[in-house]
Structures are given as structure tokens and as C-alpha cells.
PDB file of C-alpha atoms in Angstrom:
ATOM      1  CA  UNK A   1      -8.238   7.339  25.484  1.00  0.00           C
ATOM      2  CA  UNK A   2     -10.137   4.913  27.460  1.00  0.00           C
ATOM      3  CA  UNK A   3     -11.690   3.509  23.228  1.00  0.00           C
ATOM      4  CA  UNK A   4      -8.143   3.579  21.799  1.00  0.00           C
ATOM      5  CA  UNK A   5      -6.491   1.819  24.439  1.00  0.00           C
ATOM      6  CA  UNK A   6      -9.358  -1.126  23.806  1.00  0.00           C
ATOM      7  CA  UNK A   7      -7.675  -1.209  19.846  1.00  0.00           C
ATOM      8  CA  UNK A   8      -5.665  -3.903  18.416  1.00  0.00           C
ATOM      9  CA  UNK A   9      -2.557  -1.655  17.507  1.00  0.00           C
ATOM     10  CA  UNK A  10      -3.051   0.914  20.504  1.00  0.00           C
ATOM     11  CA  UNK A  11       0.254  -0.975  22.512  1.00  0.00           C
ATOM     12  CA  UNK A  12       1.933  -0.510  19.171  1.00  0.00           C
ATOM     13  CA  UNK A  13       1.505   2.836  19.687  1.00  0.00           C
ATOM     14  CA  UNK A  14       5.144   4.790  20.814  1.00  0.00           C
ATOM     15  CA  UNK A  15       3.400   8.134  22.963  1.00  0.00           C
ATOM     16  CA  UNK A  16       5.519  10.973  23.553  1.00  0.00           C
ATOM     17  CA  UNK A  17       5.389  13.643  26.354  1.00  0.00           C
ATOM     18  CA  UNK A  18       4.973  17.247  25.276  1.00  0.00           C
ATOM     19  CA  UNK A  19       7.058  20.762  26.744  1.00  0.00           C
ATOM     20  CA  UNK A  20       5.826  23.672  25.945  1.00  0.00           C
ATOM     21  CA  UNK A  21       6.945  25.682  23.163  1.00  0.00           C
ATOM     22  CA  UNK A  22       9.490  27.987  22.856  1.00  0.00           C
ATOM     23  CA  UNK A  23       8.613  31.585  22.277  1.00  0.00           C
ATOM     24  CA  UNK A  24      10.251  32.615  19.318  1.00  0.00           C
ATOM     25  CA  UNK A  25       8.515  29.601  17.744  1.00  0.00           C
ATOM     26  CA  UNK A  26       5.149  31.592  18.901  1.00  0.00           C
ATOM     27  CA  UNK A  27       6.268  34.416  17.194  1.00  0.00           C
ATOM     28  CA  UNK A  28       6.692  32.692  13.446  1.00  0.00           C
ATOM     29  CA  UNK A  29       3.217  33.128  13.531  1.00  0.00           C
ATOM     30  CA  UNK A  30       1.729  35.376  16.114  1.00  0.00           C
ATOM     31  CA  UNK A  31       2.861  39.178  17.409  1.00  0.00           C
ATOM     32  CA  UNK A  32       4.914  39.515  20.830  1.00  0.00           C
ATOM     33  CA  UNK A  33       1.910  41.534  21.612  1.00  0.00           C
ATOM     34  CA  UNK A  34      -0.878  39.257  20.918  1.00  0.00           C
ATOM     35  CA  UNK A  35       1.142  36.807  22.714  1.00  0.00           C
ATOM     36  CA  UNK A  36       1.510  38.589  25.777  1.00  0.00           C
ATOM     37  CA  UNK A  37      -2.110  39.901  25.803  1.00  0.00           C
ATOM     38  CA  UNK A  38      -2.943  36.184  25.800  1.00  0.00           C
ATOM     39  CA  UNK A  39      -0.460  34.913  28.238  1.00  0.00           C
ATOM     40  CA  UNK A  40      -1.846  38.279  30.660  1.00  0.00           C
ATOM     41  CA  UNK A  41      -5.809  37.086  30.211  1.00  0.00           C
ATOM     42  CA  UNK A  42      -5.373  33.834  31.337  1.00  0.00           C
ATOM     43  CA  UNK A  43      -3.171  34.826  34.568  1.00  0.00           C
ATOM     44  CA  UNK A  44      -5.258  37.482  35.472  1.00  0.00           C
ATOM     45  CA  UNK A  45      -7.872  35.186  35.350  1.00  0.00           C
ATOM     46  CA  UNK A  46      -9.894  36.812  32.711  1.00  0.00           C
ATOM     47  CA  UNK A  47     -13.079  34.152  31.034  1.00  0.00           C
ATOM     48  CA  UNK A  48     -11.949  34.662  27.649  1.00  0.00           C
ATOM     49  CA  UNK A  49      -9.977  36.390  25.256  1.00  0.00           C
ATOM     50  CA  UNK A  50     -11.121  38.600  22.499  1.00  0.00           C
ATOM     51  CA  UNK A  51     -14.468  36.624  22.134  1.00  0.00           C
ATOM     52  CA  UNK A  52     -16.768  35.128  24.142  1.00  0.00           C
ATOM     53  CA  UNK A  53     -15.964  32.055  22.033  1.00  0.00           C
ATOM     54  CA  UNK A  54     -12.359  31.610  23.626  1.00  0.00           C
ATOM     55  CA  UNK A  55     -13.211  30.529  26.900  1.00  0.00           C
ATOM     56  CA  UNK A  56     -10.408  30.840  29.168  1.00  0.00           C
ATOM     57  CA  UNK A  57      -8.880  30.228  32.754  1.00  0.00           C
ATOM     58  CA  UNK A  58      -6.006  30.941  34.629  1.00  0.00           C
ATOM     59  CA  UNK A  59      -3.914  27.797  33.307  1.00  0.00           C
ATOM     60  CA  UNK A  60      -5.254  27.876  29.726  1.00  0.00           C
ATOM     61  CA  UNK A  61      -1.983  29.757  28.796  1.00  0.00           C
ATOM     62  CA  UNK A  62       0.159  27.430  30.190  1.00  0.00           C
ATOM     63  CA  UNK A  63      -1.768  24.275  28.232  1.00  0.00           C
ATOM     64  CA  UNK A  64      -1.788  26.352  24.815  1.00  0.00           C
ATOM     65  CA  UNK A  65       1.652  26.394  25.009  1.00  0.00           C
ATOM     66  CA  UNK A  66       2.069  22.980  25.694  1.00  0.00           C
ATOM     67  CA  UNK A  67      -0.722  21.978  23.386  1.00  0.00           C
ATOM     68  CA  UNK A  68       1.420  24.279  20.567  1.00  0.00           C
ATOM     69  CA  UNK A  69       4.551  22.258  21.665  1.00  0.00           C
ATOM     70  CA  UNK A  70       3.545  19.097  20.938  1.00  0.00           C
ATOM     71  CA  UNK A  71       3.364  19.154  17.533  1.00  0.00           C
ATOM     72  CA  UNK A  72       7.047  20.233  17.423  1.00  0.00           C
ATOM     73  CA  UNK A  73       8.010  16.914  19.221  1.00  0.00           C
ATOM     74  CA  UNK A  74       6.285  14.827  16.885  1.00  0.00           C
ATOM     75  CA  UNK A  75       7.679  16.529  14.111  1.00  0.00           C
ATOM     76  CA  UNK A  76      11.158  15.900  15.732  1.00  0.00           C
ATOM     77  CA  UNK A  77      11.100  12.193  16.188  1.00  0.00           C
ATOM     78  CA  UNK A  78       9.560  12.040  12.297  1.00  0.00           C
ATOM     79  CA  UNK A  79      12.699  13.717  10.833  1.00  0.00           C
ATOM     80  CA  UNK A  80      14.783  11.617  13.424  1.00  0.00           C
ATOM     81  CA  UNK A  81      13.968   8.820  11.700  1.00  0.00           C
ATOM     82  CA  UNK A  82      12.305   7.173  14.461  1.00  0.00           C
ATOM     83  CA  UNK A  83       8.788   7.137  13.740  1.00  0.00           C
ATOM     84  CA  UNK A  84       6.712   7.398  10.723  1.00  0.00           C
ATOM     85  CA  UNK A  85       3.721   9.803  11.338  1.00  0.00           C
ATOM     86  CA  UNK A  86       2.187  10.565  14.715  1.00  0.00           C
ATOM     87  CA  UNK A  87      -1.002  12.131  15.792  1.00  0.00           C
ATOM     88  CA  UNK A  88      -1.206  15.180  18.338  1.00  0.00           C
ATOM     89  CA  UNK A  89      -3.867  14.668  20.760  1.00  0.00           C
ATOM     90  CA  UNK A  90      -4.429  17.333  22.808  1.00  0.00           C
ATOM     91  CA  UNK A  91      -6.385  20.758  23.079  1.00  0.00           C
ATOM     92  CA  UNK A  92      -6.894  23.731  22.816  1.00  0.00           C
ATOM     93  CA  UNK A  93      -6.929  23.536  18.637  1.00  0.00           C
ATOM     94  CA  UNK A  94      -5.430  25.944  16.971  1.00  0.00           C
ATOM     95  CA  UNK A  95      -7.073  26.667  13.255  1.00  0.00           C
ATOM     96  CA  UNK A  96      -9.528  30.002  13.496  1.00  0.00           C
ATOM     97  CA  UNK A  97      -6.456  31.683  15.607  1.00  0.00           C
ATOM     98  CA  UNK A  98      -5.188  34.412  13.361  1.00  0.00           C
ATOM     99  CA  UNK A  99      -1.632  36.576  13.786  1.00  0.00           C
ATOM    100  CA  UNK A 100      -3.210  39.108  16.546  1.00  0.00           C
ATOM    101  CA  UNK A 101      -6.871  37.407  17.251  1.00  0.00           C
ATOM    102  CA  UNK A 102      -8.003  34.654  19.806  1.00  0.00           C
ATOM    103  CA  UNK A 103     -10.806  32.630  18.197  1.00  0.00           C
ATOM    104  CA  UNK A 104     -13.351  29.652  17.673  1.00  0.00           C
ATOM    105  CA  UNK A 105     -11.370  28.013  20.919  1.00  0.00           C
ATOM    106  CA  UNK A 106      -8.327  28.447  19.322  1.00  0.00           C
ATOM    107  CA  UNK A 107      -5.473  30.721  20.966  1.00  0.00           C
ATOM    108  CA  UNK A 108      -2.349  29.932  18.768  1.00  0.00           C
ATOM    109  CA  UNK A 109      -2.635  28.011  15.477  1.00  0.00           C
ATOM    110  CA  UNK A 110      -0.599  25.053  16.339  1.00  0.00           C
ATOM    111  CA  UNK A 111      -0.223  23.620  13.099  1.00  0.00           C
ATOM    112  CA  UNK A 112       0.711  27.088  11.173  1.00  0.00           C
ATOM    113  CA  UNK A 113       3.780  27.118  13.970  1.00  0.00           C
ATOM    114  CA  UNK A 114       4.911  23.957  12.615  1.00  0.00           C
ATOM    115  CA  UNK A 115       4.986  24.650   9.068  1.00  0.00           C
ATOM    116  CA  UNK A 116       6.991  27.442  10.007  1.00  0.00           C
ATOM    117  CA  UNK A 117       9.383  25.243  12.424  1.00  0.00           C
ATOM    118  CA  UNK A 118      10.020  22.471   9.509  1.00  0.00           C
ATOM    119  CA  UNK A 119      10.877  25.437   6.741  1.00  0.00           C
ATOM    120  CA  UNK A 120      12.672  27.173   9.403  1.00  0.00           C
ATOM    121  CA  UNK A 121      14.766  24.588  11.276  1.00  0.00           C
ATOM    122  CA  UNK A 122      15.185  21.865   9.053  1.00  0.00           C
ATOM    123  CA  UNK A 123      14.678  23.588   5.800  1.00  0.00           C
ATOM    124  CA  UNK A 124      11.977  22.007   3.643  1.00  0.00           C
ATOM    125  CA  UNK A 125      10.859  23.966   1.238  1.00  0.00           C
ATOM    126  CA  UNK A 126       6.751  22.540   0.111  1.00  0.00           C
ATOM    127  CA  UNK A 127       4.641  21.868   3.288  1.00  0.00           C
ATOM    128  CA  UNK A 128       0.670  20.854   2.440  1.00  0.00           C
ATOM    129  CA  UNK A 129      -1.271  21.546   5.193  1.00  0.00           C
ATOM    130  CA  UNK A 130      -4.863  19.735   4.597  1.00  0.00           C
ATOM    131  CA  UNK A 131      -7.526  21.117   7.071  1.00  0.00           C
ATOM    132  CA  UNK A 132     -10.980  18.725   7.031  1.00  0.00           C
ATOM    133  CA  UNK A 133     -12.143  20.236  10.042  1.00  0.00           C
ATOM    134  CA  UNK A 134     -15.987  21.299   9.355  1.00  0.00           C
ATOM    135  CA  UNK A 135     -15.073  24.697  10.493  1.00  0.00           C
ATOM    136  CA  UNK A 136     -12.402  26.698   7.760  1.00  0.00           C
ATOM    137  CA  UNK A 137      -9.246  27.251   9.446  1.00  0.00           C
ATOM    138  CA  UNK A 138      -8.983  31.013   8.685  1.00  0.00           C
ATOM    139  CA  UNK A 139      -6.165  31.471  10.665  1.00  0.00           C
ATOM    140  CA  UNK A 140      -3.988  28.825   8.664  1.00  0.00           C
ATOM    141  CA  UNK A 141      -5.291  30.302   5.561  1.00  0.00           C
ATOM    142  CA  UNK A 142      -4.327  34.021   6.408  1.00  0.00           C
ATOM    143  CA  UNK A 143      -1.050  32.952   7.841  1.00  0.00           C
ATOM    144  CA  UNK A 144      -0.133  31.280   4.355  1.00  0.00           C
ATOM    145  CA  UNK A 145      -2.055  33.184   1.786  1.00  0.00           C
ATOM    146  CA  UNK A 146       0.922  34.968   0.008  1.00  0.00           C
ATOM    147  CA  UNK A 147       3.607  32.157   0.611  1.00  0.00           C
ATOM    148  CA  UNK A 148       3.353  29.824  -2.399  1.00  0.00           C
ATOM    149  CA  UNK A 149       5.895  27.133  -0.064  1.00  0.00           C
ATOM    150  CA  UNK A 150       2.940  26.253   2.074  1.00  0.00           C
ATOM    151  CA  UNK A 151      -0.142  24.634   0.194  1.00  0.00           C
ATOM    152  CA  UNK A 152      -3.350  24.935   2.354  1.00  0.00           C
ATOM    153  CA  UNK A 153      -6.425  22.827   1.209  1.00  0.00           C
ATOM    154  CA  UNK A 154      -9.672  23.065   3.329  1.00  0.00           C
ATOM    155  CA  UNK A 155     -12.653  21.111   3.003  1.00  0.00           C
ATOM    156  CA  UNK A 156     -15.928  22.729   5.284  1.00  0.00           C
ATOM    157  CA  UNK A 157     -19.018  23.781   5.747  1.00  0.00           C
ATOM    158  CA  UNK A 158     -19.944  26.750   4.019  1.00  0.00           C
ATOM    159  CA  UNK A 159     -21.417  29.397   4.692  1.00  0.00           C
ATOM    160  CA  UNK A 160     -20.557  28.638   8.257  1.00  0.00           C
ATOM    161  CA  UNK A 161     -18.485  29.923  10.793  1.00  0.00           C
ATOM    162  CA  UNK A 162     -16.051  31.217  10.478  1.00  0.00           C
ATOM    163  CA  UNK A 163     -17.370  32.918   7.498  1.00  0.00           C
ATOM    164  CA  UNK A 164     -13.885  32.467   4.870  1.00  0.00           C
ATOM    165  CA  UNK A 165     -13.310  29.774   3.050  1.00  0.00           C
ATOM    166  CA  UNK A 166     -14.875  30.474  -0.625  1.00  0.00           C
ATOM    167  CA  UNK A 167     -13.947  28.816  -3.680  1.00  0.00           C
ATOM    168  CA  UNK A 168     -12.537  31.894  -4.780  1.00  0.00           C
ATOM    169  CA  UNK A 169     -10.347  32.488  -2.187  1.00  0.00           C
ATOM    170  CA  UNK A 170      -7.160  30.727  -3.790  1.00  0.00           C
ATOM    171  CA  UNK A 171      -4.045  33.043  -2.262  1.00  0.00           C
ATOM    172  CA  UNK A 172      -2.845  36.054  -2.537  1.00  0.00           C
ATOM    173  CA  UNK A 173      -0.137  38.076  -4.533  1.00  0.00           C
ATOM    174  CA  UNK A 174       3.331  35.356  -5.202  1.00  0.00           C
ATOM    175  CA  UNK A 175       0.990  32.768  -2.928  1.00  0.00           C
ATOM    176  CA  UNK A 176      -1.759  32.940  -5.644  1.00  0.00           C
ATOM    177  CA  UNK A 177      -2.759  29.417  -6.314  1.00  0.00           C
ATOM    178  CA  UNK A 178      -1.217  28.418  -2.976  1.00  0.00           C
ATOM    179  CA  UNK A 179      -4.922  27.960  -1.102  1.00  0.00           C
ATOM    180  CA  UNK A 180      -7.488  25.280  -2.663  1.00  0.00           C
ATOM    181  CA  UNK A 181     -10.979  25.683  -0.887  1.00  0.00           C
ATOM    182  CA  UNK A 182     -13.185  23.399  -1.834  1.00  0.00           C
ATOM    183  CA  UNK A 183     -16.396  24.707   0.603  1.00  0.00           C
ATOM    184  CA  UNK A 184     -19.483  21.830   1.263  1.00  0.00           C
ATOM    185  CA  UNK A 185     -23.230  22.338   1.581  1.00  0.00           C
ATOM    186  CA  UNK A 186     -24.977  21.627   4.321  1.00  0.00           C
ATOM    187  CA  UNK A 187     -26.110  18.068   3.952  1.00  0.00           C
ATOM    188  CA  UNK A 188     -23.624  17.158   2.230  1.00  0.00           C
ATOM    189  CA  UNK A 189     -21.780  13.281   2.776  1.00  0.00           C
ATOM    190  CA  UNK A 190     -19.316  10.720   2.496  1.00  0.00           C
ATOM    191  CA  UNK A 191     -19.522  10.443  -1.370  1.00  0.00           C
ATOM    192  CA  UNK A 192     -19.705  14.480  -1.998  1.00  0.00           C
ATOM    193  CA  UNK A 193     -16.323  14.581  -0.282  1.00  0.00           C
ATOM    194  CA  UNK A 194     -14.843  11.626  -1.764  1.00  0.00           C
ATOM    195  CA  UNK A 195     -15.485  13.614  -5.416  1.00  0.00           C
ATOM    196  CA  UNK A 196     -14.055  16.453  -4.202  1.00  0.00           C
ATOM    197  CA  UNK A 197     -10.734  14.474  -3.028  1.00  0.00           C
ATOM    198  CA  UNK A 198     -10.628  12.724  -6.408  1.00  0.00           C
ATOM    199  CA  UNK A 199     -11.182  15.837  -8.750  1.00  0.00           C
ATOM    200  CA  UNK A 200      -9.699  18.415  -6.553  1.00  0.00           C
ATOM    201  CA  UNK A 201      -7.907  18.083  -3.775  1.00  0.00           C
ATOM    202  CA  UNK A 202      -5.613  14.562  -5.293  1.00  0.00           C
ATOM    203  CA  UNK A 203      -4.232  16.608  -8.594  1.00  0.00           C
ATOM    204  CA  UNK A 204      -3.587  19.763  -6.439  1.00  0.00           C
ATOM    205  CA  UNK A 205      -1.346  17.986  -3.693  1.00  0.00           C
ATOM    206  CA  UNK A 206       0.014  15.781  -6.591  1.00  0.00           C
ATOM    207  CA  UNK A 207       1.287  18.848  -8.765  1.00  0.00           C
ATOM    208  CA  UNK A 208       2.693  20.383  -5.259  1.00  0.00           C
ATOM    209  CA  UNK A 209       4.576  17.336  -4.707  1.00  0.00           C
ATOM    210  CA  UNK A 210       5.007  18.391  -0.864  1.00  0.00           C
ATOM    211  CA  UNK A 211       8.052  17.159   1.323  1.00  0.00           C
ATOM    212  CA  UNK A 212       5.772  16.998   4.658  1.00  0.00           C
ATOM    213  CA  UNK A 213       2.289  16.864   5.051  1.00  0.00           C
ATOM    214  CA  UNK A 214       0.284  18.568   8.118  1.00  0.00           C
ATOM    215  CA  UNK A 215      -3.358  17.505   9.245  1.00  0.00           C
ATOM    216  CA  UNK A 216      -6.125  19.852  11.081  1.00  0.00           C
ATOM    217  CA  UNK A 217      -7.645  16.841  11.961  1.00  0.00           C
ATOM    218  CA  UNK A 218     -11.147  18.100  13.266  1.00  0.00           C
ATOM    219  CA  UNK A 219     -13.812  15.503  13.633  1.00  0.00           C
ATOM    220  CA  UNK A 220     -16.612  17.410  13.003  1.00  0.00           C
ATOM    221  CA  UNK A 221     -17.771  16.765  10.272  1.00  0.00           C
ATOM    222  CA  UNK A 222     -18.839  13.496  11.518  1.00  0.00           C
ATOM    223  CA  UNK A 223     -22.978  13.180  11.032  1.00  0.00           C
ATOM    224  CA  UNK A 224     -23.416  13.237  15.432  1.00  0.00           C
ATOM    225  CA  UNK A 225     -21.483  16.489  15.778  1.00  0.00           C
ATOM    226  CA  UNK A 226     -23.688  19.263  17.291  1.00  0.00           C
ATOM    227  CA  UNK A 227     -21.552  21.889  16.055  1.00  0.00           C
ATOM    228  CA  UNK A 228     -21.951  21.113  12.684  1.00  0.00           C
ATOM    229  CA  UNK A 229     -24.425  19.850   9.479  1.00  0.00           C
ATOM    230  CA  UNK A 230     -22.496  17.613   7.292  1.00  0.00           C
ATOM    231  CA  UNK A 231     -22.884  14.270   7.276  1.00  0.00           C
ATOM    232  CA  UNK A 232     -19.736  12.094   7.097  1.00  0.00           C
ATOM    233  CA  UNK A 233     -19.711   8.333   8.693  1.00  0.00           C
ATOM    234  CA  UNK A 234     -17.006   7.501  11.230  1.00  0.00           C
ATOM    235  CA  UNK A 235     -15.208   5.039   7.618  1.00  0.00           C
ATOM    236  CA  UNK A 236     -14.571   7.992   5.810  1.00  0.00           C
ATOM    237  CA  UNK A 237     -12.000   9.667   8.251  1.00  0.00           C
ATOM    238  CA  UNK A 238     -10.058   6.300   7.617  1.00  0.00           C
ATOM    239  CA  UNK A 239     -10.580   6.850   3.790  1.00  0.00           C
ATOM    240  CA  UNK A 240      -9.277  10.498   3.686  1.00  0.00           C
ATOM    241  CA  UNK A 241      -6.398   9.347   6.444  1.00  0.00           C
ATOM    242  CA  UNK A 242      -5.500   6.069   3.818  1.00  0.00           C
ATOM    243  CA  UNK A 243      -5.150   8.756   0.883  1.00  0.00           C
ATOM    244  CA  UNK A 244      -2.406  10.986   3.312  1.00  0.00           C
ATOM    245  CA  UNK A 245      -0.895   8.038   3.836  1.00  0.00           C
ATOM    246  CA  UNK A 246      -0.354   7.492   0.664  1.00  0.00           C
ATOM    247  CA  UNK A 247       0.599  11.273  -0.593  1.00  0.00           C
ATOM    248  CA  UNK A 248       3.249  10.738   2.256  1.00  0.00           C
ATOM    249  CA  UNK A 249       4.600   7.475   1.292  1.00  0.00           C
ATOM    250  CA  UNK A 250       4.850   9.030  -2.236  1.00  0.00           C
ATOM    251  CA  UNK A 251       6.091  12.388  -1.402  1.00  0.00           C
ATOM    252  CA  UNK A 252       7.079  12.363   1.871  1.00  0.00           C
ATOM    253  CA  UNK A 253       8.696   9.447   2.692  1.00  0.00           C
ATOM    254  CA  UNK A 254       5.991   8.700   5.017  1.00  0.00           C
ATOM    255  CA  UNK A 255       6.077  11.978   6.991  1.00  0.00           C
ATOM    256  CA  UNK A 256       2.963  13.242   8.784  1.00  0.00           C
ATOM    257  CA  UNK A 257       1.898  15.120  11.434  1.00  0.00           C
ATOM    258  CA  UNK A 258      -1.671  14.739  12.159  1.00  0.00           C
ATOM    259  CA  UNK A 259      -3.201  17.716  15.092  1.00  0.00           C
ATOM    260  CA  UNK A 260      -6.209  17.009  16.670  1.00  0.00           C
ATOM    261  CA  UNK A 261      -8.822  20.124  15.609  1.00  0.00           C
ATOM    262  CA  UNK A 262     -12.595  20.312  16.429  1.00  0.00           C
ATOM    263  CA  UNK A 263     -15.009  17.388  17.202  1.00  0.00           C
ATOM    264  CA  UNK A 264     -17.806  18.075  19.917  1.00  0.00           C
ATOM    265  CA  UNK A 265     -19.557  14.752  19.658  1.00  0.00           C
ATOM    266  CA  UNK A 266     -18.206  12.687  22.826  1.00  0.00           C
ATOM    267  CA  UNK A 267     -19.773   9.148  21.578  1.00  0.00           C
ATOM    268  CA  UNK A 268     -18.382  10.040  17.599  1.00  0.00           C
ATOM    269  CA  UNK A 269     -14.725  11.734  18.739  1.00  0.00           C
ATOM    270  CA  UNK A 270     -13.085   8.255  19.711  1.00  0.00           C
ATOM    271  CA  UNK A 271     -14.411   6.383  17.163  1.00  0.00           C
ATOM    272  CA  UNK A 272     -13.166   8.693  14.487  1.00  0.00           C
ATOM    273  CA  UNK A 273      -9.702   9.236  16.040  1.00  0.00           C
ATOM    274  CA  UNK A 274      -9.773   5.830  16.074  1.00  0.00           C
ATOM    275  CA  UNK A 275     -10.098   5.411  12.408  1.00  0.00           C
ATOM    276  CA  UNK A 276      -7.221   7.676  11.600  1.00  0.00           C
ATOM    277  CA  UNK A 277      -5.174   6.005  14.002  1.00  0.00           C
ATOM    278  CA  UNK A 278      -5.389   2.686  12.569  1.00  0.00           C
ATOM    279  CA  UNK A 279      -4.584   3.839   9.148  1.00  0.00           C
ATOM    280  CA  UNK A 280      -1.401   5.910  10.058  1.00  0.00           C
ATOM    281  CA  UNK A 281      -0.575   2.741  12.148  1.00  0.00           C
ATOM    282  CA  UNK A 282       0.049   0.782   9.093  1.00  0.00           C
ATOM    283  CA  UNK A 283       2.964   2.012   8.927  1.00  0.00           C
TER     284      UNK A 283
END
């Protein structure tokens, strides 16, 4: 915060307070009992749930849902009318949690909710969820695998954690087709994933033709990350954020919700965000 409020466009910039979510909006995409098991962890002061890789504390319930919520908001103001696009910043991410499993810091998949809110409450029927996070979001993927309405497209490092994410994994059943992987060496950079974009990932949102279009936004891919070994410059978040921006303002009429993912680098995170932001503030 303290790097984006230094920015140009950052008093531009209309923030929004989150709430947390509503339970039944939980449930679109995660069991009352996994929900519960979660919610009874964190109070009982547990240190994490279901892996040592979902570190927890007493209030990390209470933030998930808020951190869940938020997208929701954003989403609401978009349809309103009253703003463009918008970018969730907050944590704990959401991608690697699956229906009935806590993982990779992730204890409900915030942006797999939200597909599910915009189909369920205001009806859309093609959401593109596009996932750039160096991590694969298995949970989104699994979620979505046999529903051809939601098209998920993940670029990442593979093999990596958390271990899905192959080229041949393309959907299942009446969602066949539905799921475009497009998994990245180790090593790999800027103009590897700008290839991939033009030959892959372009055609298959183009042929989709979404109505709403939903970011895992993970900076970790960035070349500083720790937690990961590809090697894209802080300029090429802004290039992948420019060619959203322009799927949505073809598509979309603009719309975007963008959800803050992974990103462990605390000199690279800021200037990255910052990059997307000042794309989707264009508009």
C-alpha cells in the first residue's frame, strides 16, 4: 500500500470496504462440513488445517471469510455500473483450496465462489477465469472441470506444486474442452509466456467469447519470488493485464475482477500489483 499510494492514478482509485461472505455463497463451492471443520480449527485455535501448509490462528476464519467476501463487492459495484474492473487485495488466496481440502494457504477458493455468485445471482452464462499464478490453481480447476460455462486457463510452473496442471488435463465429461493448461518450464520468461498468450490462451478466450472475466492474480512468477523458478519481469504483468483489458472491453463490456493470489517476494509484490493496477486504471 505504502508503493501504490506513491502512483500517479492511486487517488483515482475508488476503494471499497469488504463484509464477510454469506454462507450459502461458501457452500456453491465448498461442503457445510468442510466449512465448519475450518471455521472449528481456527477457533479452537488449532496451527493449521489439513496441512502443515495452511497455517492458521484463531481469527484466520473470520479474515477468510472476509477475504472470500470481497470479491463479491467488487463484483457488485461492476454490474452496478459504477466501476469498470477492480482489484481484490487482500489474503488469505484462495486457488489450491479444493471442495473438502484446506491447502497451499488457501482455505476457500475465493474466486471459484464468484463465478458461482455471477451465474447464480445475476445469471451470466460464460465466465473465463485466467489463473497466472506460478502455482496451478487445482482447486479452481476441480471445481469447474465438468461445467463447460466456466473456462479456466492456467499458466504455471510445472512439475511444481501442486502437482495438476498438465497439458492434458483439458475438462472432464460435458466440461471437456472447458480447462486450457498451458504448464511452463522452469526457466522459462517473459517471451515464452507471451507465445503462449498469442497461440493459446488469445484464440481459446476469443472462441469462448466470455461475459465476465476473473483473475488469480498471483505474482509469483515474478524472477525475485522465492517460492518459485520462472522468470517474468515486473512489465509483463502489465502486458498480460493490457490483453484482459482488452478481452473485457471486447467481451465484457469492460468487466473484471482481478483477486490477489500468491507472490512471496516483498520488494517484487508492489511493484507488480502496481503494474496491473495502472493498466486496469485506464479505464
Amino acid at each position: 500500500m505504502a508503493h501504490l499510494q506513491t502512483q500517479a492514478w492511486f487517488s483515482e482509485l475508488h476503494q471499497l470496504s469488504t463484509t464477510p461472505i454469506e454462507r450459502k455463497w461458501l457452500e456453491t463451492s465448498h461442503t457445510s462440513s468442510y466449512i465448519q471443520r475450518a471455521e472449528t480449527a481456527c477457533k479452537s485455535n488449532q496451527t493449521f488445517l489439513d496441512s502443515m501448509d495452511v497455517a492458521i490462528s484463531k481469527d484466520s476464519y473470520e479474515v477468510a471469510l472476509l477475504a472470500a467476501g470481497a470479491p463479491i463487492i467488487l463484483a457488485d459495484e461492476i454490474i452496478k455500473g459504477s466501476i469498470h474492473n477492480g482489484f481484490v487485495l487482500a489474503r488469505p488466496p484462495g486457488h489450491h483450496a479444493e471442495r473438502e481440502q484446506a491447502m497451499g494457504f488457501c482455505l476457500f477458493n475465493n474466486v471459484a465462489i464468484l463465478a458461482r455468485y455471477l451465474q447464480s445471482n445475476y445469471g451470466l452464462d460464460k465466465v473465463l477465469i485466467l489463473d497466472w499464478d506460478v502455482h496451478h490453481g487445482n482447486g479452481t480447476q476441480h471445481t469447474f472441470e465438468e461445467d463447460p460455462s466456466v473456462l479456466y486457463v492456467s499458466t504455471h510452473e510445472y512439475p511444481y506444486y501442486p502437482g495438476t496442471g498438465a497439458y492434458t488435463e483439458t475438462g472432464i465429461g460435458r466440461g471437456k474442452g472447458a480447462t486450457l493448461n498451458c504448464p511452463m518450464s522452469a526457466g522459462v520468461s517473459d517471451d515464452d509466456y507471451e507465445v503462449a498468450f498469442r497461440e493459446k490462451i488469445l484464440p481459446k478466450i476469443e472462441s469462448f467469447k466470455p461475459e465476465f472475466v476473473i483473475i488469480s492474480a498471483g505474482f509469483d512468477a515474478h524472477q525475485d519470488d522465492p517460492l518459485g523458478h520462472i522468470l517474468l519481469n515486473t512489465e509483463f504483468f502489465g502486458w498480460m493485464s493490457q490483453r484482459m483489458l482488452e478481452v473485457a472491453d471486447k467481451h465484457c463490456q469492460g468487466r473484471i475482477v482481478s483477486v490477489l493470489e500468491g507472490g512471496y517476494d516483498l520488494s517484487a509484490l508492489p511493484l507488480c500489483v502496481a503494474e496491473h493496477l495502472a493498466v486496469l486504471s485506464q479505464k
